[in-house]
PDB file of C-alpha atoms in Angstrom:
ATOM      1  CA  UNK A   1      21.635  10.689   0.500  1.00 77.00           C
ATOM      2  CA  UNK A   2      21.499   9.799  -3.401  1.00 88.00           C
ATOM      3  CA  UNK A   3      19.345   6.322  -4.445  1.00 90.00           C
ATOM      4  CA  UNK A   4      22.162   3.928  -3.961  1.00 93.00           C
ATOM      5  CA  UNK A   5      23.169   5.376   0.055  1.00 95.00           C
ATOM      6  CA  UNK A   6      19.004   5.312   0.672  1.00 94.00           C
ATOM      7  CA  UNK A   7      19.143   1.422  -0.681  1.00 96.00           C
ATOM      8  CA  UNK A   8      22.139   0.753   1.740  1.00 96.00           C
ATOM      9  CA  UNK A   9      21.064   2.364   4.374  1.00 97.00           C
ATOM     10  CA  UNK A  10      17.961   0.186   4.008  1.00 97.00           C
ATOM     11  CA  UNK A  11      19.727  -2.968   4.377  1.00 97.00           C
ATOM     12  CA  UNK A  12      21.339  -2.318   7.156  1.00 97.00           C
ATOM     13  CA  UNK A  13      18.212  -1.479   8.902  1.00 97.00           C
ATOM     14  CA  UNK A  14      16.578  -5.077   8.228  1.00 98.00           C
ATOM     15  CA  UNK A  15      17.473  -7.354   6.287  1.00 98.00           C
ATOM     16  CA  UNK A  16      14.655  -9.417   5.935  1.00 98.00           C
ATOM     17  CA  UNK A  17      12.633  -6.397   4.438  1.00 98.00           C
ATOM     18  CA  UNK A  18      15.332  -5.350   2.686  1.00 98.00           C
ATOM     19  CA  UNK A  19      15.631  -8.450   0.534  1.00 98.00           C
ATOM     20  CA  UNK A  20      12.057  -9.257   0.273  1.00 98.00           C
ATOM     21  CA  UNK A  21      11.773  -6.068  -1.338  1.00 98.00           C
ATOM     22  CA  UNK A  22      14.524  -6.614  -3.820  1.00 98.00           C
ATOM     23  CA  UNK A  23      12.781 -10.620  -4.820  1.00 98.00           C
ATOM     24  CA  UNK A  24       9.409  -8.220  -5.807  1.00 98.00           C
ATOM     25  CA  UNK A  25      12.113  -6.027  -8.430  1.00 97.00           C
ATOM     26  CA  UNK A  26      13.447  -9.277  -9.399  1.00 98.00           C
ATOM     27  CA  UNK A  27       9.687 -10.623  -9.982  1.00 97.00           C
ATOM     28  CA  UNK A  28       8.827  -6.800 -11.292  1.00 97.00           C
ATOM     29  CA  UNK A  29      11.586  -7.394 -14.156  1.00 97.00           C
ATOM     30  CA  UNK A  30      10.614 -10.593 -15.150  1.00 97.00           C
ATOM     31  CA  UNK A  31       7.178 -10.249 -15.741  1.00 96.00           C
ATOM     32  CA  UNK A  32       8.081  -6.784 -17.517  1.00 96.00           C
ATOM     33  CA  UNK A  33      10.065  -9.290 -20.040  1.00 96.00           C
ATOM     34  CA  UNK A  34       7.270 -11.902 -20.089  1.00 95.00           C
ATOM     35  CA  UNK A  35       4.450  -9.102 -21.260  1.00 94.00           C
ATOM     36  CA  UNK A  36       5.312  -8.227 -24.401  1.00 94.00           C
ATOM     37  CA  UNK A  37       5.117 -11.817 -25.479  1.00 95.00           C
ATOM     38  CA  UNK A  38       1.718 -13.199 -23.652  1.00 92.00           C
ATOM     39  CA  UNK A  39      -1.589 -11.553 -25.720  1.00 91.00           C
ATOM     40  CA  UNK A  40      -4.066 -12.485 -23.063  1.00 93.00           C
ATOM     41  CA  UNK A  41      -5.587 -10.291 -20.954  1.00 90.00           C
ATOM     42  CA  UNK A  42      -7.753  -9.962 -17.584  1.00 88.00           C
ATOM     43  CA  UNK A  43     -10.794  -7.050 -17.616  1.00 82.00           C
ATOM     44  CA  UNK A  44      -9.292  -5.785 -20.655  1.00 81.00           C
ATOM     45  CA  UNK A  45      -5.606  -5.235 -19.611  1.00 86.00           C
ATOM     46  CA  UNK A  46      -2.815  -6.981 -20.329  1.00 91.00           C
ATOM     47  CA  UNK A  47      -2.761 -10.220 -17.178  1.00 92.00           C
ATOM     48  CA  UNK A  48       0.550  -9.220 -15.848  1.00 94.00           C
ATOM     49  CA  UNK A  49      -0.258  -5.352 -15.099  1.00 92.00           C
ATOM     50  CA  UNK A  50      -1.780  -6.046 -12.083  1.00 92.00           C
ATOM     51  CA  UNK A  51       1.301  -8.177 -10.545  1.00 95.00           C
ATOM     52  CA  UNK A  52       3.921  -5.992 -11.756  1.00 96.00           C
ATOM     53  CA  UNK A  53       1.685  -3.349  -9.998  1.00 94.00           C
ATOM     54  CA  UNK A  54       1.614  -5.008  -6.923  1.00 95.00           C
ATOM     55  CA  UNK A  55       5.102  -5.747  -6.685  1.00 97.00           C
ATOM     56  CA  UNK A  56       5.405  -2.432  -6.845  1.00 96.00           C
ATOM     57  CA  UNK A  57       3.634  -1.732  -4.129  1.00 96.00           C
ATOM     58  CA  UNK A  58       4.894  -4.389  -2.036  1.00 97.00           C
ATOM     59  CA  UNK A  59       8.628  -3.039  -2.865  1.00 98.00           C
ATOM     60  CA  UNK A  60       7.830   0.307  -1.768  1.00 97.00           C
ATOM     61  CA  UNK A  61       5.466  -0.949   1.868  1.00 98.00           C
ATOM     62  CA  UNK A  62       8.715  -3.631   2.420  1.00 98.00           C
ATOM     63  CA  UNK A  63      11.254  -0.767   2.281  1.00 98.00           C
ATOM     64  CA  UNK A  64       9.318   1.674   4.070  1.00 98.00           C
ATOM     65  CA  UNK A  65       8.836  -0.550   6.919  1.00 98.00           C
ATOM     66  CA  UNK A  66      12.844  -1.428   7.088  1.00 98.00           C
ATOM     67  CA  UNK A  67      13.004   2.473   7.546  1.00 97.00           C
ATOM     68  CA  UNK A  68      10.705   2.757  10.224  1.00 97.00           C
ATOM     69  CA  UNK A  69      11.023  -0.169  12.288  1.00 97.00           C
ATOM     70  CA  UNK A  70      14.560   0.640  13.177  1.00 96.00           C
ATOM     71  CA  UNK A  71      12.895   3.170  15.132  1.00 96.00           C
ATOM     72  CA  UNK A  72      12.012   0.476  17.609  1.00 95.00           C
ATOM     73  CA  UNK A  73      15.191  -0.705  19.135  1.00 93.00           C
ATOM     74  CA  UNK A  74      13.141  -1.534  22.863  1.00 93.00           C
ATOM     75  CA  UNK A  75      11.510  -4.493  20.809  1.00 95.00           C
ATOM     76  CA  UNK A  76      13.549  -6.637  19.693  1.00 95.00           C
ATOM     77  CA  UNK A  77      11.589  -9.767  19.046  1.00 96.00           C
ATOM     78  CA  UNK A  78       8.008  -7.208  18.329  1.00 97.00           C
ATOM     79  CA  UNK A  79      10.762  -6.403  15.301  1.00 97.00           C
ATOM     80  CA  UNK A  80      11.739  -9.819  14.138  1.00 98.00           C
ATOM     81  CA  UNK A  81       8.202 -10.956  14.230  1.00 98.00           C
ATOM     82  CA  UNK A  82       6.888  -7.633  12.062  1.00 98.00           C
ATOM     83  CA  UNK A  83       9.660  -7.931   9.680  1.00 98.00           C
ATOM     84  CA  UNK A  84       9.161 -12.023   8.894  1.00 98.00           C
ATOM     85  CA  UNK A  85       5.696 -11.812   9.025  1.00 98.00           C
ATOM     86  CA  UNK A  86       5.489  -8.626   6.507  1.00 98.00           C
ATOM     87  CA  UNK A  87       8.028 -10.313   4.455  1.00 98.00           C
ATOM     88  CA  UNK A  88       5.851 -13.274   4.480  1.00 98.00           C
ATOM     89  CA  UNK A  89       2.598 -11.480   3.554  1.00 98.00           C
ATOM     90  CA  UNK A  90       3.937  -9.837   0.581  1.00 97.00           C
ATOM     91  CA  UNK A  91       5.185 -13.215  -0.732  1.00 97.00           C
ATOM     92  CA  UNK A  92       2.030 -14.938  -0.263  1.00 97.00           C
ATOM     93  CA  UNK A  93       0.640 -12.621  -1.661  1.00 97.00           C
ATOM     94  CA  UNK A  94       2.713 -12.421  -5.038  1.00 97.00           C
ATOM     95  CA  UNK A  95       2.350 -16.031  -4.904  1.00 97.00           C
ATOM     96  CA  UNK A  96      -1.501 -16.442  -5.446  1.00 96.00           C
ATOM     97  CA  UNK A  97      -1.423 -13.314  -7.880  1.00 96.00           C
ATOM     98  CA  UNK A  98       1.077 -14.806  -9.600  1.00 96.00           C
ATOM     99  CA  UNK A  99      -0.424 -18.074  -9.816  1.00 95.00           C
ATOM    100  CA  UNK A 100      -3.880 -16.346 -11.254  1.00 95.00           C
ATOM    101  CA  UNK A 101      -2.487 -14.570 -13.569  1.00 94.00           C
ATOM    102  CA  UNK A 102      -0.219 -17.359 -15.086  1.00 93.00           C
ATOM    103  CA  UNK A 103      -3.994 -19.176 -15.441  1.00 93.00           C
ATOM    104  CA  UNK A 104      -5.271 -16.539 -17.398  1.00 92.00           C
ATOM    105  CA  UNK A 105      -7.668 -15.522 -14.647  1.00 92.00           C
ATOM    106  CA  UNK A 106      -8.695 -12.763 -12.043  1.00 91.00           C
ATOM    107  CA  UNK A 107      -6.966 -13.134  -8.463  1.00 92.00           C
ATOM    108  CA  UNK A 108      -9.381 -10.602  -6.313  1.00 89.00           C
ATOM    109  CA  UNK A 109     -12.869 -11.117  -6.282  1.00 86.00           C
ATOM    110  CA  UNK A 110     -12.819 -14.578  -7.729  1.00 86.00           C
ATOM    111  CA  UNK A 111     -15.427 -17.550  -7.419  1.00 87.00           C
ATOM    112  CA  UNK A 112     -15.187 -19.425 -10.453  1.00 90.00           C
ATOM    113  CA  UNK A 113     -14.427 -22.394  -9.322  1.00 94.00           C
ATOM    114  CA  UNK A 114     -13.159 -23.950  -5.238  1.00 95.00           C
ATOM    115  CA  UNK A 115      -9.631 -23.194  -6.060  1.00 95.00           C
ATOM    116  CA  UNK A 116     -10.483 -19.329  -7.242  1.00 94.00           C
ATOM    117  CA  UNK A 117     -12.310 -19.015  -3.740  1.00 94.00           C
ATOM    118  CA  UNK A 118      -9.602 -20.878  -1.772  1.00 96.00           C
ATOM    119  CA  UNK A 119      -6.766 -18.299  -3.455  1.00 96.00           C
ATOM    120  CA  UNK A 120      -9.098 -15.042  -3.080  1.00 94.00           C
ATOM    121  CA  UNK A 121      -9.541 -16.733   1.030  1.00 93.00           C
ATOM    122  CA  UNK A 122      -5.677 -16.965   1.563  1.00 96.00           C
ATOM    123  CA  UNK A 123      -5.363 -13.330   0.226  1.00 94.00           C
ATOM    124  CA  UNK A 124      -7.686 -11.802   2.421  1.00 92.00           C
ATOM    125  CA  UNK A 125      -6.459 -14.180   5.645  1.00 95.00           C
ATOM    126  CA  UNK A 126      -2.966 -12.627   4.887  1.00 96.00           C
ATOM    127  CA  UNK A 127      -3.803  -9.405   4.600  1.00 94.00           C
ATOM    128  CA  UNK A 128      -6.310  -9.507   7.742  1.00 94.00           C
ATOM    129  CA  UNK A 129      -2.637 -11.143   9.064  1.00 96.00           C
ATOM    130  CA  UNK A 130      -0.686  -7.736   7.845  1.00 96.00           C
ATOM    131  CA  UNK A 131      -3.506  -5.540   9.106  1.00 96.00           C
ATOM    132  CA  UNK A 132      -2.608  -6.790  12.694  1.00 97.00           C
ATOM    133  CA  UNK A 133       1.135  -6.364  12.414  1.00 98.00           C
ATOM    134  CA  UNK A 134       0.699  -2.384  11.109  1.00 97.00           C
ATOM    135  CA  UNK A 135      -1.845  -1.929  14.097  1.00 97.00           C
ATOM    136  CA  UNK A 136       1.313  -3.941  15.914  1.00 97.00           C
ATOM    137  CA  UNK A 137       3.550  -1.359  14.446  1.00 97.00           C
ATOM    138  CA  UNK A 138       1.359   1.510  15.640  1.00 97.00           C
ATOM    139  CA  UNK A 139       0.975   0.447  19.464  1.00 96.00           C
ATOM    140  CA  UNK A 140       4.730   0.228  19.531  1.00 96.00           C
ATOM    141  CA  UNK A 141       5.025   3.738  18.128  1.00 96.00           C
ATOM    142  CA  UNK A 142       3.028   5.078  20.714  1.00 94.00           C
ATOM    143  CA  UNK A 143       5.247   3.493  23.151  1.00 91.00           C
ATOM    144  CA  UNK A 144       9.084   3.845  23.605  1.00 81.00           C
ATOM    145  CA  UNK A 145      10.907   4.696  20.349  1.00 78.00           C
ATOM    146  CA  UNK A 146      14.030   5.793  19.457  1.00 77.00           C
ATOM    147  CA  UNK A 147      14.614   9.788  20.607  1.00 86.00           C
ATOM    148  CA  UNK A 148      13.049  11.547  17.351  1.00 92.00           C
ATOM    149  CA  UNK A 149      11.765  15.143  16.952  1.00 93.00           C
ATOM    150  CA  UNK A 150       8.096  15.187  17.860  1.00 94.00           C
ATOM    151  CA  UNK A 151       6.976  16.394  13.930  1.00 95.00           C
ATOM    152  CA  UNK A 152       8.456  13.534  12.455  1.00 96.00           C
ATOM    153  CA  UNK A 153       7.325  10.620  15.045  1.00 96.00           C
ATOM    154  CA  UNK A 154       3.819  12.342  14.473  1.00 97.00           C
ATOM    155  CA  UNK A 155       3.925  11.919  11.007  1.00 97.00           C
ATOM    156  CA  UNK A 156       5.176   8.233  11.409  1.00 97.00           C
ATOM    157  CA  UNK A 157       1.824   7.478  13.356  1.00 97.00           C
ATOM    158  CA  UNK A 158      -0.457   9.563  11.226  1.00 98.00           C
ATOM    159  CA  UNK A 159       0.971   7.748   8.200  1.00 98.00           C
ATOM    160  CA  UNK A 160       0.590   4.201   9.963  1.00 98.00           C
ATOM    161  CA  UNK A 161      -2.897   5.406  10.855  1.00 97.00           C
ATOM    162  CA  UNK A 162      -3.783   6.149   7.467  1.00 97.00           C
ATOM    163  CA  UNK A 163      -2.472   2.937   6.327  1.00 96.00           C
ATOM    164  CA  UNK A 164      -4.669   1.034   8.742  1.00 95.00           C
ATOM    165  CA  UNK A 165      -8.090   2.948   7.612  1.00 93.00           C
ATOM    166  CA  UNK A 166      -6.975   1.974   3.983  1.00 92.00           C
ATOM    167  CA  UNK A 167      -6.841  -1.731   4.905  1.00 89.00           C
ATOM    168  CA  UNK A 168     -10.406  -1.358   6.546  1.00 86.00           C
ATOM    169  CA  UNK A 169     -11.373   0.561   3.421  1.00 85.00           C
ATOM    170  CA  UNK A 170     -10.291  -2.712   1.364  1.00 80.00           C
ATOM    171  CA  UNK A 171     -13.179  -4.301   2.985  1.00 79.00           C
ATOM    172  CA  UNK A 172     -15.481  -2.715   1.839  1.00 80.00           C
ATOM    173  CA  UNK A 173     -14.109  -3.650  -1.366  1.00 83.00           C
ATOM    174  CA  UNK A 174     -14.471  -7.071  -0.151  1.00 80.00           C
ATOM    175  CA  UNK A 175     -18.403  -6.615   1.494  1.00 76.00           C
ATOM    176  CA  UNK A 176     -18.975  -5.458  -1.432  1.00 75.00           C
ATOM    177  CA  UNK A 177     -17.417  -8.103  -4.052  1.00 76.00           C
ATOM    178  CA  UNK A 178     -15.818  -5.761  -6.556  1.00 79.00           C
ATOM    179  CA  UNK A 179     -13.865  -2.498  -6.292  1.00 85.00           C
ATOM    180  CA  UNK A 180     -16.411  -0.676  -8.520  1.00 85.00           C
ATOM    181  CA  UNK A 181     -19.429   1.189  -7.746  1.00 86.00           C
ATOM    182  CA  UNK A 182     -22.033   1.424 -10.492  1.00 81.00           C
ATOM    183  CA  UNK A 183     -20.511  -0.983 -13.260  1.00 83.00           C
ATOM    184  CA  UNK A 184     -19.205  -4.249 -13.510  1.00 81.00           C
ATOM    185  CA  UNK A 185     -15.287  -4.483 -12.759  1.00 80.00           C
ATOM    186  CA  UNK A 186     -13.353  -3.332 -15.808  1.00 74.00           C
ATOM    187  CA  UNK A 187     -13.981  -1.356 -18.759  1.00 74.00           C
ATOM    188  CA  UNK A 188     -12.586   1.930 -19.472  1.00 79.00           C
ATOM    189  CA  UNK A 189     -10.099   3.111 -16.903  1.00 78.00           C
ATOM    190  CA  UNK A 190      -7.098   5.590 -16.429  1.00 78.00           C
ATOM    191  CA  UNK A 191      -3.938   4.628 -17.997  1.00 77.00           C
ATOM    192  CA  UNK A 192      -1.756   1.769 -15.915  1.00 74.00           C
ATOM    193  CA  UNK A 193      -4.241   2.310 -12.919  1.00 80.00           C
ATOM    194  CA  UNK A 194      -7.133   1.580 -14.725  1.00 78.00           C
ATOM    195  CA  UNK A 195      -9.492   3.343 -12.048  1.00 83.00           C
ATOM    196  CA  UNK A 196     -12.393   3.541 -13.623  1.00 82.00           C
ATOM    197  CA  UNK A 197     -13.854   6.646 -15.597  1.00 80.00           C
ATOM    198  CA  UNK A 198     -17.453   5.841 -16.043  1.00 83.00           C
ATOM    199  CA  UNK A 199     -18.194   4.626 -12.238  1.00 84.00           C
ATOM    200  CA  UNK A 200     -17.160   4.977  -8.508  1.00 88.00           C
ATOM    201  CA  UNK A 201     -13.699   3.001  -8.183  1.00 86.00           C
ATOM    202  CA  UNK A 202     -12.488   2.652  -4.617  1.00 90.00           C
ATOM    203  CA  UNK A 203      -8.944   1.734  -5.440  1.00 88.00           C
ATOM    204  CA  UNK A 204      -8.065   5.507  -5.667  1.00 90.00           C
ATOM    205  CA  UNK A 205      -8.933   6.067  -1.926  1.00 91.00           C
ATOM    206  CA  UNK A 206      -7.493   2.889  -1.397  1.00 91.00           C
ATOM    207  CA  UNK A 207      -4.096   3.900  -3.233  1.00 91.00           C
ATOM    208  CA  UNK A 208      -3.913   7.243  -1.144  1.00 93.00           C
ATOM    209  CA  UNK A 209      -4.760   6.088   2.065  1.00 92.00           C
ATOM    210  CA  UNK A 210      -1.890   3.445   1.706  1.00 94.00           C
ATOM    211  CA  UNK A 211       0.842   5.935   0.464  1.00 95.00           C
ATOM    212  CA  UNK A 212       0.395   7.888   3.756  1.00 97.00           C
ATOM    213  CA  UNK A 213       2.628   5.315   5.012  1.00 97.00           C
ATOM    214  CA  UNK A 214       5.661   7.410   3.127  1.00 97.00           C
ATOM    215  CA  UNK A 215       4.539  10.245   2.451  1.00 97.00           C
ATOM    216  CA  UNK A 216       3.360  11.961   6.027  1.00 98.00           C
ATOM    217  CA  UNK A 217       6.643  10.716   7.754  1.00 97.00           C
ATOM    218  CA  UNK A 218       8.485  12.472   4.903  1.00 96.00           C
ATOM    219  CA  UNK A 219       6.345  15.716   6.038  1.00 96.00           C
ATOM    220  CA  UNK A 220       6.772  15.137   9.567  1.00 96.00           C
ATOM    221  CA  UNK A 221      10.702  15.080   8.879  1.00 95.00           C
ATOM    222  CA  UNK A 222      10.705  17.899   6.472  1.00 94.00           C
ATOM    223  CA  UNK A 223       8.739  20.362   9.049  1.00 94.00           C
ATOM    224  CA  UNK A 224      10.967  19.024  11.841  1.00 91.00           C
ATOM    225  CA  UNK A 225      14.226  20.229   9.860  1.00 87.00           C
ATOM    226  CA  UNK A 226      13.306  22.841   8.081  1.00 80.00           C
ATOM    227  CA  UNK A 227      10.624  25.046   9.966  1.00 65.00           C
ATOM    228  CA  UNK A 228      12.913  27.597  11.300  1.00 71.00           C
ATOM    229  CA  UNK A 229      11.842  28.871  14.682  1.00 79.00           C
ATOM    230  CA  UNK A 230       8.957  27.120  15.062  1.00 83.00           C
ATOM    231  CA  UNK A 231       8.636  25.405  18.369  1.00 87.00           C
ATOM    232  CA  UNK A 232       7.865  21.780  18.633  1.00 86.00           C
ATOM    233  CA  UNK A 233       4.769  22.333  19.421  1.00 90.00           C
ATOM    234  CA  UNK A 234       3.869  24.515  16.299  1.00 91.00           C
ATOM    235  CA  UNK A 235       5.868  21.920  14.049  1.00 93.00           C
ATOM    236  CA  UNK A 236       3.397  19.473  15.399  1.00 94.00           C
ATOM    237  CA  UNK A 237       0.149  21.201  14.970  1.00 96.00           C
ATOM    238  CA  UNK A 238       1.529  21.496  11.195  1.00 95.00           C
ATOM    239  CA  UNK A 239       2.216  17.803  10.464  1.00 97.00           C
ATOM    240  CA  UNK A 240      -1.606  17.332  12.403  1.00 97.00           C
ATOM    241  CA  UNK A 241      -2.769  19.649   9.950  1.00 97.00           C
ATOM    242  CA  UNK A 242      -1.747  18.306   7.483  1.00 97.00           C
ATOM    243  CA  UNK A 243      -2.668  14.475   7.932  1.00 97.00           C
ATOM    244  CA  UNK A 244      -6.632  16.156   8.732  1.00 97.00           C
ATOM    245  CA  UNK A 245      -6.260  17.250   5.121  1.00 97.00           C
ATOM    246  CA  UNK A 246      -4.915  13.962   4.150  1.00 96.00           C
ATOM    247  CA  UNK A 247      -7.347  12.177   5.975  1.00 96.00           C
ATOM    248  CA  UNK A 248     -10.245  14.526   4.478  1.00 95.00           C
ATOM    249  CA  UNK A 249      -8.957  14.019   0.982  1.00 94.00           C
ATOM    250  CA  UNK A 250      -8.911   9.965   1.632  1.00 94.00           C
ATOM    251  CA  UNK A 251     -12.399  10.161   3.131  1.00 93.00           C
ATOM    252  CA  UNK A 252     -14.127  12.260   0.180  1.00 91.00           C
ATOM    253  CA  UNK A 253     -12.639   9.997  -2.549  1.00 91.00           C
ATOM    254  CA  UNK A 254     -14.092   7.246  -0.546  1.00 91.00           C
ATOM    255  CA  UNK A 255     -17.405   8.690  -0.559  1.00 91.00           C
ATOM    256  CA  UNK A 256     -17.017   9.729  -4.317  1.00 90.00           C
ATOM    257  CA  UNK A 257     -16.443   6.175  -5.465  1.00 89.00           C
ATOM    258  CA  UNK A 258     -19.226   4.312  -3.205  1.00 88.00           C
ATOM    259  CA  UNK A 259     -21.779   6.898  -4.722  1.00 88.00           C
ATOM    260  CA  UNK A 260     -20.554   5.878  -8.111  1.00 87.00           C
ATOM    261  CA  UNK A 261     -18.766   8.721  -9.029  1.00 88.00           C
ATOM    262  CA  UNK A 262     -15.831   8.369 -11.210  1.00 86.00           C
ATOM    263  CA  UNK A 263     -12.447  10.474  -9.619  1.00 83.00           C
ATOM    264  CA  UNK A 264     -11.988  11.741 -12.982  1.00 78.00           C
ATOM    265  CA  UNK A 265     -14.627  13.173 -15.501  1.00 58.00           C
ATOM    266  CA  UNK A 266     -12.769  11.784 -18.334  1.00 42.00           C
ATOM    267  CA  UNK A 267     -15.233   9.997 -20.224  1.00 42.00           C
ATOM    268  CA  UNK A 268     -15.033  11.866 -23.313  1.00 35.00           C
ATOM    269  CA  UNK A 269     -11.433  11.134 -23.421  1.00 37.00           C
ATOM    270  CA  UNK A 270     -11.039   7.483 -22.273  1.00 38.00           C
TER     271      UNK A 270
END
């Protein structure tokens, strides 16, 4: 499939995620216009990197969720209500980011004033909201889907598995009231990311864990086309294998940033 059969191919599958992704490109390209022309800036970056970021993101989790919930044909209504109410996170979402940003002011981790907490409160009820639906998403994947080779469903649940323990992970972001470890938020960070280079920055486990959504059901699907003989069962222990390294890989740059380690040693440079 080239980009524009994949984009297709997405629509058809759902709508509703389909074009909720699309609104965060639209919202991507605007605020890519707006930049240039707005000098003010939120822990030393430019205020609309972080929501272009996140639309992004949201883009990306909206699509991949079209792909996999078509998976679920038993569930009908399980389907409607994941797809609306993922749609409806990720807009809520952009909304009070958005809204922050326009203000000049931080969206996460804000409690300047009532209306800072109330925003940063709504955020974290709609994600708590999204959390459910992926452990939703999961149940139903361990129930009746849609006749698909063993490797790839296993890398479907792996990668929604992953996903979860990266929400949880956010908490701790939350617990702890920043998403640094050693330092106040901001300063000196890599480029675009901005995870930090002189402390621990849990974003970076956070960013991995969340990306297992796509990229262990693209490994489950590779090793179920293209492992040759293998049996199912051997294509299986390979996708396992490989989401115990994922998950090991997660779990040490989660430990590296709440000791205050930097992921990088880059301080000379940045």
């Amino acid at each position: 499939m080239n980009v524009r059969e994949v984009l297709a191919e997405i629509y058809r599958r759902n709508r509703v995620l389909a074009l909720a992704g699309w609104f965060n490109l639209l919202l991507l390209v605007l605020m890519f216009c707006v930049a240039p022309f707005d000098a003010r800036t939120v822990l030393g970056l430019n205020l609309w990197i972080k929501p272009m970021k996140f639309a992004v993101s949201f883009t990306v989790y909206l699509w991949t969720l079209a792909w996999l919930l078509s998976y679920l044909p038993r569930y009908p209504r399980m389907v409607r209500l994941i797809s609306w109410g993922s749609a409806i996170v990720a807009l809520g979402e952009m909304f009070c980011i958005l809204s922050q940003a326009a203000r000049g002011v931080k969206s996460h981790f804000n409690f300047a004033t009532p209306y800072d907490s109330m925003i940063f409160t709504v955020m974290g009820l709609l994600i708590i909201f999204n959390t459910l639906l992926v452990a939703l998403v999961l149940l139903l994947f361990f129930l009746r889907t849609a006749a698909l080779p063993p490797a790839y469903l296993w890398g479907i649940r792996f990668g929604l598995l992953l996903f979860l323990l990266a929400s949880l992970e956010g908490y701790a972001m939350i617990s702890h009231g920043a998403h640094t470890i050693g330092m106040a938020d901001g300063g000196p960070g890599l480029p675009f990311v901005n995870w930090s280079t002189r402390a621990g920055d849990l974003r970076a486990a956070h960013f991995l864990g969340f990306h297992a959504l796509q990229l262990l059901p693209l490994a489950g699907y590779a090793v179920s086309r293209h492992q040759g003989h293998a049996t199912r069962g051997q294509r299986v222990a390979l996708v396992s294998a490989l989401a115990v390294v994922y998950l090991a890989t997660f779990s040490a740059l989660f430990w590296q940033a709440m000791n205050g380690q930097p992921l990088l040693n880059l301080g000379a440079i940045f």
